[in-house]
Coordinates of C-alpha atoms and ligand atoms in Angstrom, one line a residue:
M1 CA 93.1 67.8 95.1
S2 CA 94.1 69.2 92.1
D3 CA 95.9 67.2 89.2
M4 CA 97.3 70.6 87.5
Y5 CA 99.0 71.6 91.1
E6 CA 100.5 67.9 91.5
R7 CA 101.9 68.1 88.1
I8 CA 103.1 71.2 88.3
C9 CA 104.9 70.5 91.9
R10 CA 106.6 67.5 90.3
E11 CA 107.9 69.3 87.6
Y12 CA 109.1 72.0 89.9
E13 CA 110.6 69.3 92.2
A14 CA 112.8 67.9 89.1
F15 CA 113.6 71.6 88.1
S16 CA 115.1 72.2 91.5
P17 CA 116.5 69.0 93.4
R18 CA 118.8 71.0 95.5
S19 CA 116.7 73.5 96.8
G20 CA 114.3 70.8 97.5
K21 CA 117.2 69.1 99.6
A22 CA 118.0 72.5 101.3
A23 CA 114.3 72.6 102.3
V24 CA 114.4 69.6 103.8
A25 CA 117.4 71.0 106.2
A26 CA 115.4 74.2 106.7
R27 CA 112.3 72.7 108.0
D28 CA 114.3 71.0 110.7
V29 CA 115.5 74.5 112.0
F30 CA 112.7 76.7 110.8
P31 CA 108.7 76.0 111.4
G32 CA 107.9 74.6 107.8
G33 CA 111.2 75.7 106.6
D34 CA 110.3 79.5 106.9
T35 CA 111.7 82.2 108.6
R36 CA 109.9 85.0 106.4
S37 CA 106.3 84.6 105.9
S38 CA 106.1 86.6 102.4
A39 CA 109.1 84.9 100.8
H40 CA 107.7 81.4 101.7
F41 CA 105.6 79.1 99.3
A42 CA 104.7 75.6 98.5
P43 CA 106.1 73.2 97.9
Y44 CA 109.4 75.2 99.0
P45 CA 111.2 78.3 97.6
L46 CA 114.3 78.5 95.5
F47 CA 117.5 79.0 97.6
I48 CA 119.5 81.2 96.3
E49 CA 123.3 81.3 95.8
K50 CA 124.2 84.5 94.4
A51 CA 122.8 87.6 92.5
A52 CA 124.0 90.5 90.1
G53 CA 122.0 93.0 88.1
A54 CA 118.8 91.8 87.2
Y55 CA 119.7 88.1 87.7
L56 CA 119.2 85.7 90.5
H57 CA 121.4 82.5 90.8
D58 CA 119.8 79.4 92.3
I59 CA 121.6 76.8 94.0
D60 CA 120.6 74.4 91.0
G61 CA 122.4 76.6 88.8
H62 CA 119.7 78.6 87.2
Q63 CA 119.8 81.8 85.9
L64 CA 116.4 83.3 86.6
V65 CA 115.3 87.2 86.1
D66 CA 114.5 88.9 89.1
F67 CA 111.3 90.7 88.8
M68 CA 110.7 90.3 93.0
N69 CA 113.6 92.7 93.9
N70 CA 113.3 91.4 97.3
F71 CA 109.9 93.1 97.5
T72 CA 110.6 96.0 95.7
S73 CA 113.3 97.2 97.3
L74 CA 116.1 97.1 95.1
I75 CA 115.7 99.8 92.7
H76 CA 119.1 98.9 90.8
G77 CA 118.6 95.3 90.9
H78 CA 121.2 93.4 92.9
A79 CA 125.0 94.3 93.7
Q80 CA 125.0 97.5 91.9
P81 CA 128.5 98.6 91.6
D82 CA 128.5 102.0 93.6
V83 CA 126.5 100.5 96.1
V84 CA 128.7 97.8 96.7
L85 CA 131.8 100.0 96.5
A86 CA 129.9 102.8 99.2
V87 CA 129.0 99.6 101.5
N88 CA 132.5 98.2 101.3
E89 CA 134.1 101.4 102.2
Q90 CA 132.0 102.2 105.2
M91 CA 132.2 98.8 106.4
A92 CA 135.9 99.2 106.6
R93 CA 135.4 102.4 108.7
G94 CA 132.8 100.7 111.1
S95 CA 129.4 99.4 110.8
A96 CA 127.3 101.2 113.6
Y97 CA 128.5 103.9 116.0
A98 CA 125.4 105.2 117.8
A99 CA 126.5 108.6 116.8
P100 CA 125.3 110.8 113.8
T101 CA 127.1 111.0 110.4
D102 CA 127.3 113.0 107.2
S103 CA 125.9 110.2 105.3
Q104 CA 122.5 110.3 107.6
V105 CA 122.4 114.2 106.8
L106 CA 122.8 113.8 103.1
L107 CA 120.5 111.1 102.4
A108 CA 118.0 112.9 104.7
Q109 CA 118.5 116.4 102.5
L110 CA 117.8 114.2 99.2
L111 CA 114.9 112.6 100.6
R112 CA 113.4 116.2 101.9
D113 CA 114.1 117.7 98.5
H114 CA 112.3 115.3 96.4
V115 CA 109.3 114.4 98.5
P116 CA 106.8 117.1 98.7
G117 CA 105.3 116.1 102.1
I118 CA 108.6 116.3 103.8
E119 CA 110.2 119.2 106.0
Q120 CA 111.7 117.0 108.3
L121 CA 112.5 113.2 108.9
R122 CA 113.8 110.2 111.1
F123 CA 115.4 107.3 110.2
C124 CA 114.8 103.9 111.6
S125 CA 115.5 100.1 110.5
S126 CA 112.3 99.1 108.4
G127 CA 109.1 100.2 106.8
S128 CA 107.2 98.6 109.9
E129 CA 109.1 100.9 112.3
A130 CA 108.3 104.0 109.7
T131 CA 104.8 103.4 109.9
L132 CA 104.4 102.5 113.5
M133 CA 106.3 105.6 114.6
A134 CA 104.3 107.9 111.9
I135 CA 100.9 106.4 113.9
R136 CA 102.5 107.4 117.5
C137 CA 103.5 110.6 116.0
A138 CA 100.0 111.4 115.0
R139 CA 98.7 110.0 118.3
A140 CA 100.8 112.2 120.2
A141 CA 99.8 115.2 118.6
T142 CA 96.0 114.6 118.4
R143 CA 96.0 113.1 121.9
R144 CA 93.1 110.7 120.2
Q145 CA 93.9 106.8 119.9
K146 CA 92.1 105.4 116.8
I147 CA 93.6 104.7 113.4
M148 CA 91.7 104.3 110.3
K149 CA 93.5 102.2 107.5
M150 CA 92.1 100.7 104.3
E151 CA 90.7 97.1 103.9
G152 CA 93.4 95.1 102.5
G153 CA 96.2 97.5 103.3
Y154 CA 99.4 96.2 104.6
H155 CA 101.6 98.5 106.7
G156 CA 104.1 96.2 108.5
S157 CA 104.7 93.5 110.6
Y158 CA 102.6 94.3 114.0
E159 CA 99.0 93.8 114.7
M160 CA 97.7 97.3 113.6
A161 CA 99.2 97.3 110.3
E162 CA 97.5 94.1 109.4
V163 CA 94.2 94.5 110.4
S164 CA 91.5 93.4 107.6
L165 CA 94.4 92.5 105.4
A166 CA 92.7 89.9 103.7
P167 CA 89.4 89.5 105.5
M168 CA 87.3 86.4 104.3
A169 CA 84.3 87.4 102.8
E170 CA 81.8 86.3 105.5
L171 CA 83.7 88.1 108.0
A172 CA 84.3 91.7 106.0
G173 CA 80.8 93.0 107.0
D174 CA 79.2 95.8 105.2
I175 CA 81.5 97.5 102.8
A176 CA 79.9 100.8 104.1
S177 CA 81.6 100.1 107.6
P178 CA 83.8 97.2 107.0
T179 CA 84.7 94.9 110.3
P180 CA 88.1 95.2 111.6
V181 CA 89.3 91.4 111.1
P182 CA 92.4 90.0 112.6
I183 CA 95.0 88.1 110.0
D184 CA 95.7 85.2 112.8
D185 CA 95.1 84.5 116.4
S186 CA 97.7 86.8 118.0
F187 CA 95.8 89.9 118.0
P188 CA 94.7 91.9 121.1
S189 CA 91.0 93.0 121.1
S190 CA 92.2 96.3 121.7
V191 CA 93.9 96.8 118.5
L192 CA 90.6 95.8 116.7
A193 CA 88.7 98.1 118.7
D194 CA 91.4 100.9 118.0
T195 CA 91.2 100.4 114.2
I196 CA 88.6 101.9 111.8
V197 CA 88.6 100.0 108.8
C198 CA 88.0 101.9 105.4
P199 CA 87.3 100.3 101.7
Y200 CA 89.8 101.6 99.3
N201 CA 88.5 103.7 96.3
E202 CA 85.2 104.7 97.7
P203 CA 85.6 108.2 98.1
D204 CA 81.9 109.1 99.3
L205 CA 82.0 105.8 101.8
A206 CA 85.3 107.0 103.1
R207 CA 84.1 110.7 103.4
R208 CA 81.2 109.5 105.7
L209 CA 83.1 107.3 107.9
I210 CA 85.9 109.8 108.6
A211 CA 83.2 112.5 109.2
H212 CA 81.6 109.6 111.8
H213 CA 84.9 108.8 113.5
A214 CA 86.5 112.4 113.4
H215 CA 86.5 112.8 117.0
E216 CA 88.4 109.9 118.0
L217 CA 90.9 109.4 115.0
A218 CA 94.7 110.1 115.4
A219 CA 95.4 109.3 112.0
V220 CA 94.3 107.9 108.4
I221 CA 96.8 105.9 106.8
V222 CA 96.9 104.8 103.1
E223 CA 99.0 103.2 100.7
P224 CA 98.6 105.2 97.1
V225 CA 98.8 101.8 95.5
L226 CA 97.4 98.9 97.3
G227 CA 100.4 96.7 97.4
S228 CA 99.5 93.5 98.9
M229 CA 95.8 93.2 97.1
G230 CA 98.0 93.2 93.9
M231 CA 99.3 96.8 93.2
V232 CA 95.6 98.3 93.2
P233 CA 96.4 101.8 92.2
A234 CA 94.4 104.7 94.2
T235 CA 92.0 107.0 92.2
R236 CA 93.3 110.3 92.6
E237 CA 89.7 111.3 93.4
F238 CA 90.1 108.8 96.4
L239 CA 93.1 110.1 97.9
A240 CA 91.9 113.9 97.2
T241 CA 89.0 113.1 99.3
L242 CA 91.1 111.6 102.1
R243 CA 93.0 114.7 101.9
E244 CA 90.2 116.8 101.9
A245 CA 88.2 114.8 104.7
T246 CA 91.4 114.5 107.4
E247 CA 92.1 118.3 106.7
S248 CA 88.6 119.4 107.4
H249 CA 88.5 117.4 110.5
D250 CA 92.2 118.2 111.6
I251 CA 93.4 114.4 111.5
P252 CA 96.8 113.9 110.2
L253 CA 96.9 111.8 107.1
I254 CA 99.5 109.5 106.7
F255 CA 101.1 108.1 103.1
D256 CA 102.6 104.9 103.4
E257 CA 105.1 105.5 100.4
V258 CA 107.2 102.4 101.4
I259 CA 106.8 100.8 98.3
T260 CA 105.5 104.0 96.1
L261 CA 108.3 106.1 96.4
R262 CA 109.7 104.8 93.4
L263 CA 107.1 106.4 91.6
G264 CA 106.7 110.1 90.2
D265 CA 109.6 112.3 91.6
L266 CA 109.7 110.9 94.3
G267 CA 106.4 109.5 95.4
A268 CA 102.9 108.9 94.5
Q269 CA 102.2 112.1 96.4
Q270 CA 104.4 114.2 93.8
L271 CA 102.7 112.3 91.0
H272 CA 99.2 113.1 92.4
G273 CA 100.0 116.2 93.6
I274 CA 98.5 115.6 97.3
T275 CA 100.5 116.2 100.1
P276 CA 100.0 114.1 103.4
D277 CA 100.9 115.4 106.7
L278 CA 103.3 112.2 107.1
T279 CA 105.0 110.0 104.9
A280 CA 106.4 106.4 105.8
M281 CA 109.4 105.1 103.7
G282 CA 111.6 102.2 103.3
K283 CA 112.8 99.7 100.6
I284 CA 114.4 101.5 97.8
I285 CA 115.8 104.4 100.2
G286 CA 118.4 101.9 101.9
G287 CA 119.9 100.4 98.4
G288 CA 119.3 96.9 99.4
L289 CA 120.3 97.2 103.2
P290 CA 117.5 97.2 106.2
I291 CA 115.9 100.9 106.4
G292 CA 112.9 103.0 107.5
A293 CA 112.3 106.5 107.3
I294 CA 109.4 109.0 108.7
G295 CA 108.8 112.3 107.5
G296 CA 106.7 115.2 107.4
K297 CA 105.3 118.8 108.4
R298 CA 107.6 120.4 111.2
E299 CA 104.9 120.8 113.3
L300 CA 104.2 117.0 113.7
M301 CA 107.8 116.0 113.6
R302 CA 108.8 118.4 116.4
R303 CA 107.0 115.5 118.5
F304 CA 110.4 113.8 118.2
H305 CA 112.5 117.0 119.1
P306 CA 114.6 115.8 122.3
D307 CA 113.9 119.1 123.9
Q308 CA 110.0 118.7 123.8
P309 CA 108.5 117.8 127.3
R310 CA 107.7 114.6 126.5
P311 CA 109.0 113.3 123.1
V312 CA 108.0 110.5 121.1
M313 CA 110.3 107.8 122.2
H314 CA 112.0 106.4 119.4
A315 CA 115.2 104.8 120.0
S316 CA 116.0 101.7 117.9
T317 CA 119.7 100.3 117.7
F318 CA 120.2 100.1 113.6
S319 CA 118.6 103.5 113.2
G320 CA 120.5 105.7 110.6
N321 CA 123.2 102.8 110.7
P322 CA 126.1 104.1 108.4
I323 CA 125.6 101.0 106.2
S324 CA 122.5 101.4 105.4
M325 CA 123.0 105.5 105.0
A326 CA 125.9 104.7 102.7
A327 CA 124.0 102.0 100.6
G328 CA 120.9 104.1 100.5
L329 CA 122.6 107.4 99.7
A330 CA 124.6 105.7 96.3
A331 CA 121.3 104.0 95.4
M332 CA 119.1 107.1 95.5
Q333 CA 121.8 109.4 94.0
R334 CA 121.5 107.3 91.1
F335 CA 117.9 107.1 90.7
D336 CA 117.8 110.3 88.6
Q337 CA 114.6 111.5 86.4
Q338 CA 116.0 109.6 83.3
K339 CA 116.1 106.0 85.2
R340 CA 112.4 106.8 86.7
T341 CA 110.9 107.4 83.2
T342 CA 112.7 104.3 81.7
I343 CA 111.8 102.0 84.4
D344 CA 108.2 103.3 84.4
G345 CA 107.8 102.6 80.6
L346 CA 109.2 99.2 80.8
G347 CA 106.6 98.6 83.6
E348 CA 104.0 99.8 81.1
R349 CA 105.6 97.1 78.5
L350 CA 105.6 94.4 81.2
R351 CA 101.6 95.2 81.8
N352 CA 100.7 95.2 78.1
G353 CA 102.7 92.3 77.2
F354 CA 101.2 90.5 80.3
N355 CA 97.3 91.7 78.8
K356 CA 98.3 90.2 75.3
A357 CA 99.5 87.2 76.7
F358 CA 96.1 86.7 78.6
Q359 CA 94.3 87.4 75.4
D360 CA 96.1 85.3 73.0
T361 CA 95.5 82.4 75.2
G362 CA 92.1 83.1 75.9
I363 CA 92.5 83.1 79.7
R364 CA 90.8 85.3 81.8
G365 CA 93.6 87.7 83.7
Q366 CA 94.8 91.0 83.5
A367 CA 97.8 93.0 84.4
I368 CA 97.4 96.0 86.7
G369 CA 100.0 98.5 88.5
M370 CA 101.4 101.5 88.0
G371 CA 104.7 102.8 86.8
S372 CA 107.2 100.0 87.6
L373 CA 104.8 98.1 89.6
C374 CA 102.9 95.0 88.1
N375 CA 100.3 92.5 89.3
I376 CA 98.9 89.6 87.6
H377 CA 95.3 88.9 88.5
L378 CA 93.1 86.0 87.5
T379 CA 90.0 88.0 86.4
D380 CA 89.0 90.5 83.9
E381 CA 86.9 92.4 86.5
Y382 CA 88.0 96.1 86.8
I383 CA 90.0 95.7 90.4
S384 CA 89.4 98.6 92.5
N385 CA 89.5 97.4 96.2
A386 CA 90.5 94.3 98.4
R387 CA 87.2 92.7 98.0
V388 CA 87.5 92.3 94.4
S389 CA 91.1 91.3 94.4
L390 CA 90.4 88.8 97.3
A391 CA 87.2 87.1 95.5
A392 CA 89.4 86.7 92.3
S393 CA 92.3 85.2 94.0
R394 CA 89.9 82.8 96.0
R395 CA 88.2 81.8 92.9
A396 CA 91.5 81.3 91.1
G397 CA 93.2 78.9 93.9
R398 CA 95.7 76.9 92.8
A399 CA 95.8 78.1 89.4
L400 CA 98.0 81.4 91.0
R401 CA 100.5 79.0 92.4
C402 CA 100.6 77.1 89.0
I403 CA 101.6 80.2 87.2
H404 CA 103.9 81.3 89.7
L405 CA 105.7 77.9 89.7
G406 CA 105.5 77.8 86.2
M407 CA 107.1 81.3 85.3
L408 CA 110.0 80.3 87.9
M409 CA 110.7 77.2 85.7
R410 CA 111.0 79.5 82.7
G411 CA 113.6 81.5 84.7
V412 CA 111.5 84.5 85.8
V413 CA 111.0 85.1 89.7
S414 CA 108.1 87.1 91.1
A415 CA 106.5 87.1 94.7
A416 CA 104.0 84.1 94.8
R417 CA 101.0 86.5 94.6
L418 CA 102.5 87.3 91.1
M419 CA 103.6 90.9 91.9
Y420 CA 106.7 92.1 89.5
C421 CA 108.7 95.1 89.7
V422 CA 111.2 96.5 87.3
S423 CA 114.6 97.7 88.3
T424 CA 117.0 100.2 86.6
V425 CA 119.3 97.4 85.3
M426 CA 116.3 95.6 83.4
T427 CA 116.2 96.0 79.5
A428 CA 113.4 95.6 77.0
A429 CA 114.8 92.1 76.5
D430 CA 114.1 91.0 80.2
I431 CA 110.6 92.2 79.9
D432 CA 110.1 90.4 76.9
V433 CA 111.6 87.2 78.5
A434 CA 108.5 87.7 81.5
V435 CA 106.0 88.2 78.9
S436 CA 107.2 84.9 76.8
A437 CA 107.2 83.0 80.1
L438 CA 103.7 83.8 81.1
K439 CA 102.5 82.8 77.5
D440 CA 104.2 79.7 77.7
T441 CA 103.0 79.0 81.2
L442 CA 99.4 79.6 80.4
L443 CA 99.5 77.4 77.2
D444 CA 100.9 74.8 79.3
L445 CA 98.1 75.0 81.8
R446 CA 95.3 75.8 79.5
D447 CA 94.0 71.9 79.1
D448 CA 94.1 71.6 82.9
L449 CA 92.6 74.9 83.6
R450 CA 89.7 74.0 81.2
R451 CA 89.0 70.7 83.5
E452 CA 89.8 72.3 86.6
K453 CA 88.7 75.9 86.4
P454 CA 86.6 76.4 83.2
T455 CA 85.3 80.1 84.7
L456 CA 89.0 81.2 83.8
L457 CA 88.9 80.6 80.0
Y458 CA 86.8 82.5 77.5
Ligands
PLP1 C1 103.1 99.5 102.0 C2 104.2 98.7 103.1 N1 104.5 99.4 104.2 C3 105.0 99.0 105.2 C4 106.0 97.7 104.9 C5 106.8 97.3 105.9 O1 108.3 97.3 105.5 P1 109.4 96.6 106.2 O2 109.0 95.0 105.9 O3 110.4 97.1 105.8 O4 109.2 96.6 107.5 C6 105.7 96.9 103.8 C7 106.5 95.9 103.4 O5 106.3 95.3 102.4 C8 105.0 97.6 102.5 O6 104.9 96.9 101.6

């Protein structure tokens, strides 16, 4: 048992008694008090009463700077006035029609005009559905079955999207040909048999794996920044190799830009100048409401065309619902070049500030990421792939949780895995609050770390 963790949990419970009490009631109706795996953490998450702009207000009366932004989906923070207005106006005119609306076409045009890989698109209700429909489109087009995904890559809440998401080192196999590993006990073996796992940022290994499996691959899917492994950016060389290898074997390349659409103008594909065949989107394009979209080349997207003899079936009750369309349109119309440049600059300020906090306190750690995306890792090794990231977080153990809770108690919200993202309503002052919170947290933990995790200190 970690004394440091016990101490921090006691302090956190004293900091948030109402949330603690609410968690007891939640445990009665939800297993473990949790209805969303990614938003849960021990001893319990803070219950939120309201939010506006860059700030959350919890039920114990704290105002907290929100660097989580619902896992990167709130590009303008909370309750952006134009988004609120658009949603209210649409709500008064009805929330869902099972019929097309002008707002669908306007949001689709905006995305098509900005994302290089999109000639046509379709809306759906989540990023999970977007990656799933991209995979189905690729399967229908190629009549092949297997999918190559990256080790450590997350593409949503279904089995194939989570193969080898966080494999234990002893199960992961040789890096030249990683073993497909299920994340839990719910996986059918057919899913594992149909998934080829590729190491991230290893261009030569990827080229070889693609060549070896080319005859059976329906698609290669990749996140341009490996989000769940702690915002590990792909090198341009790696993405270019995937593009070249898939093109030469006639395999559709899918970019999962559910997180990275906020980069560039719009998307990591634009930033790197590498155009995939299909793109999955979500998060920011819904202005804070549930959404997803899949887009790409006309020749692939025509698989959904209703006049096809056997169109890819995609029904989905809330696809293109007018509330998400209204919110998404209002948010995306306001996400202009100037705002994109500003949040990228603030993201850099955040990473630099965090890195300096580690240096100043003599603790081994670093902040990595790209643009407005940032993640803390407790190692000073170069993090290029899932294996390095997972090994570091397993070594750090509860130190990561202590930093997360310590930052919360200092008014800074992040994902429990120490992921931070900047929204357009944040200022340099908000960034500096986060940097100070990290430094104070590290100073508070340093003696405990020296005792419990001496390898984390220089
Ligand atoms: C890269 C990536 N793809 C897909 C998804 C799934 O999106 P959703 O949670 O909207 O289903 C996520 C969610 O976090 C994601 O990060």
